[in-house]
PDB file of C-alpha atoms in Angstrom:
ATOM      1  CA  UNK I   1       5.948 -19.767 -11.675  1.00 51.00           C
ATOM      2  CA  UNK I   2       8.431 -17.754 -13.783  1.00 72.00           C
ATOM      3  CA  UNK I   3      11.247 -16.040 -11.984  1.00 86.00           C
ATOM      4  CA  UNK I   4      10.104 -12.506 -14.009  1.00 89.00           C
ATOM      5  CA  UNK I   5       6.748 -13.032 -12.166  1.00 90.00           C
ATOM      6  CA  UNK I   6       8.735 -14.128  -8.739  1.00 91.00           C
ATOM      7  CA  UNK I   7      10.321 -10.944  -8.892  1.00 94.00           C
ATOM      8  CA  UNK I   8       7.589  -8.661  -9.734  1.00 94.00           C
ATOM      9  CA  UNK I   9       5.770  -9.936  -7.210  1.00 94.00           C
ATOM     10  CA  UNK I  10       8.705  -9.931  -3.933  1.00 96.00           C
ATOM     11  CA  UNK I  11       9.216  -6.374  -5.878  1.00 96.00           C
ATOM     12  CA  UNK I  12       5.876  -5.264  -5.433  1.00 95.00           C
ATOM     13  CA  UNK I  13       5.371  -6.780  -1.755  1.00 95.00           C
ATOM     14  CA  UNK I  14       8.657  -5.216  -0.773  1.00 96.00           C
ATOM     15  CA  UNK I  15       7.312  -2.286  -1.510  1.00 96.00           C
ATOM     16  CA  UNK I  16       3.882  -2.512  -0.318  1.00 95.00           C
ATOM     17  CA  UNK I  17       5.855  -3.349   3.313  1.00 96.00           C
ATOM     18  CA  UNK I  18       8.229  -0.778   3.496  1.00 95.00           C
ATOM     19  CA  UNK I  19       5.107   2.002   3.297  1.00 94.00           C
ATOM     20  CA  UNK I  20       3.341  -0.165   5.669  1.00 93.00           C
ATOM     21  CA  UNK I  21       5.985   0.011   7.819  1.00 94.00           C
ATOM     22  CA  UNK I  22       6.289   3.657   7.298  1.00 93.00           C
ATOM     23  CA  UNK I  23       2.442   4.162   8.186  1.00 90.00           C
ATOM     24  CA  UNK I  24       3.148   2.538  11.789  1.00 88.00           C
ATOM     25  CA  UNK I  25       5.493   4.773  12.324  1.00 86.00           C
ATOM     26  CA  UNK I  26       3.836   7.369  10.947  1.00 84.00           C
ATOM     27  CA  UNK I  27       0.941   6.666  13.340  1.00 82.00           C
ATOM     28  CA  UNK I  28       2.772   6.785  16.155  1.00 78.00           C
ATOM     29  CA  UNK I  29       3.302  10.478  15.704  1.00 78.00           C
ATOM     30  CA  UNK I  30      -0.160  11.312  14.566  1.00 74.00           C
ATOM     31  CA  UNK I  31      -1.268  10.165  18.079  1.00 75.00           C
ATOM     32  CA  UNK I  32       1.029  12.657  19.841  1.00 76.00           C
ATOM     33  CA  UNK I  33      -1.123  15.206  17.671  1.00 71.00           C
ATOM     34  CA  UNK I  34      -3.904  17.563  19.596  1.00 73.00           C
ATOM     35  CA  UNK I  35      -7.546  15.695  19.851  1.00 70.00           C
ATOM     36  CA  UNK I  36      -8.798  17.318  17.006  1.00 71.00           C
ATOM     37  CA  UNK I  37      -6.173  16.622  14.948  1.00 76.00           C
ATOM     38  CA  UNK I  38      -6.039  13.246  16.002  1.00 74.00           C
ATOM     39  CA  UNK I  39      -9.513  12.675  14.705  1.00 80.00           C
ATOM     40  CA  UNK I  40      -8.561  14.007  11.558  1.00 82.00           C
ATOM     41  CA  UNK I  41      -5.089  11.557  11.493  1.00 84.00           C
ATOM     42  CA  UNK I  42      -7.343   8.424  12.645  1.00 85.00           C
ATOM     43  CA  UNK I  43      -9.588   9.224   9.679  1.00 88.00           C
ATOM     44  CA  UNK I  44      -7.002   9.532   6.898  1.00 88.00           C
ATOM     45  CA  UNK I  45      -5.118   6.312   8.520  1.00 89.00           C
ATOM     46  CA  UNK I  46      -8.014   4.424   7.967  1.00 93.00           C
ATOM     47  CA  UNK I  47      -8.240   5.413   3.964  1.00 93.00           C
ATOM     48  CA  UNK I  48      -4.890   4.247   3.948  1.00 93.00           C
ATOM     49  CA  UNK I  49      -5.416   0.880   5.726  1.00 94.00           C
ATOM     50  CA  UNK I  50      -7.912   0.509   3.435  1.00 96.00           C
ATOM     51  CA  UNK I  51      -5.766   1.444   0.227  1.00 95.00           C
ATOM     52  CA  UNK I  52      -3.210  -1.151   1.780  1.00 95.00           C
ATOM     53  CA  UNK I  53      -5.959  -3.632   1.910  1.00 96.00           C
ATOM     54  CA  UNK I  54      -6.633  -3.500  -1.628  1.00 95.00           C
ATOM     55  CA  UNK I  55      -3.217  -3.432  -3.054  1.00 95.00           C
ATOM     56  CA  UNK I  56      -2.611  -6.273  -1.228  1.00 95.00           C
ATOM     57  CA  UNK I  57      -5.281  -8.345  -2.510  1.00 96.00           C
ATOM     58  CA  UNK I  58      -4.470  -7.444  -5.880  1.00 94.00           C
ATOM     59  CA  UNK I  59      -1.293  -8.810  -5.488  1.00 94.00           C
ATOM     60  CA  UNK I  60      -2.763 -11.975  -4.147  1.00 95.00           C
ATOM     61  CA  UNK I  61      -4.469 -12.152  -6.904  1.00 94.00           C
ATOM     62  CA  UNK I  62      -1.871 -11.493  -9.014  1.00 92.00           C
ATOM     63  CA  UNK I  63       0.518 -14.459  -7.389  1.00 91.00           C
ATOM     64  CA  UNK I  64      -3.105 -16.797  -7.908  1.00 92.00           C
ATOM     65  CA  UNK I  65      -3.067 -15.534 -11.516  1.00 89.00           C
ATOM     66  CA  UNK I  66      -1.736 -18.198 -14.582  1.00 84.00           C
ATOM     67  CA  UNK I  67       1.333 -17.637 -16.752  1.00 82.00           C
ATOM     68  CA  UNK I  68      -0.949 -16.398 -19.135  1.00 82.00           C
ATOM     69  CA  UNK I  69      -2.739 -13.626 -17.389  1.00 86.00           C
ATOM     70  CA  UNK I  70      -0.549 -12.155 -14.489  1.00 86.00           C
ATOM     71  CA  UNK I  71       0.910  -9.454 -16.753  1.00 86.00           C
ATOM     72  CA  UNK I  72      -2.309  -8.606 -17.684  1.00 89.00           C
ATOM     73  CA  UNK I  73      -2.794  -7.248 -14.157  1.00 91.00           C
ATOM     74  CA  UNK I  74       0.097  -5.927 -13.599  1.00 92.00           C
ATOM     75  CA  UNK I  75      -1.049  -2.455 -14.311  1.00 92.00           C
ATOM     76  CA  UNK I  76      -3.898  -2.168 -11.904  1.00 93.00           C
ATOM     77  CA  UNK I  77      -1.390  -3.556  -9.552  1.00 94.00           C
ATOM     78  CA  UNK I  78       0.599  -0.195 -10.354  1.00 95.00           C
ATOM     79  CA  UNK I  79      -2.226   1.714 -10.263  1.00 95.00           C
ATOM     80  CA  UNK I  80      -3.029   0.752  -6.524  1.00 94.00           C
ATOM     81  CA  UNK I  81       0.406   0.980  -5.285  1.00 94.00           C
ATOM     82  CA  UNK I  82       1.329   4.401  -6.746  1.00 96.00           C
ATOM     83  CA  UNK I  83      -2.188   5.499  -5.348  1.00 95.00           C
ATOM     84  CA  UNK I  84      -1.342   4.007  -2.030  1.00 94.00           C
ATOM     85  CA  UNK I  85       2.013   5.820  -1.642  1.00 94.00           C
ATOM     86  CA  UNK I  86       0.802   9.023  -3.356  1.00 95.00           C
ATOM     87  CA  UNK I  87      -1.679   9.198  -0.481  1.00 93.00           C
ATOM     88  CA  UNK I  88       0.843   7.610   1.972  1.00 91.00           C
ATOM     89  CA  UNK I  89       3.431  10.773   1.072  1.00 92.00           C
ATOM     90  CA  UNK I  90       0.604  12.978   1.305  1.00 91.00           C
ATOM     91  CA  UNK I  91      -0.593  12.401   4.801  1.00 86.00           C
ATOM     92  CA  UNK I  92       2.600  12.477   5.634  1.00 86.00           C
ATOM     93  CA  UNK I  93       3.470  15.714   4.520  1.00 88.00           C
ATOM     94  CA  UNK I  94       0.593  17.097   6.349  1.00 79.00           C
ATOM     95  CA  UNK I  95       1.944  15.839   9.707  1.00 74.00           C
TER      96      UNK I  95
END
């Protein structure tokens, strides 16, 4: 593997743990929230499990990917991490 692919990939699994991390804590404090705003959190932490889910596949697939085709995923990778954090930073802000 090529250390410019090494990185990109630690780089974009770093990344993809820190606002996984986040979203723990994050749901920690959505359960102190009122039932029906609970309901509401559970819902919206599930989209985001699910977002997580799918970023991190594509970035199995992206370490399972040749020389000669990784960088041709990389932006879909982008794509579903900056969607995954835009909606992380949103349910967040609505906590």
């Amino acid at each position: 593997m090529s250390t410019r692919r090494d990185e990109y990939i630690e780089k974009m699994k770093l990344q993809l743990d820190d606002v996984n991390a986040k979203m723990s804590a994050l749901e920690a404090k959505a359960q102190e929230a009122k039932a029906g705003a609970h309901e509401k959190y559970q819902a919206e932490m599930a989209k985001l499990r699910e977002q997580s889910q799918l970023a991190i596949a594509k970035l199995d697939e992206l370490r399972a990917a040749g020389e000669d085709s990784w960088e041709t995923m990389v932006a879909e990778m982008e794509k579903l991490r900056d969607a995954f954090i835009r909606s992380f930073h949103y349910f967040k802000s609505q906590i």
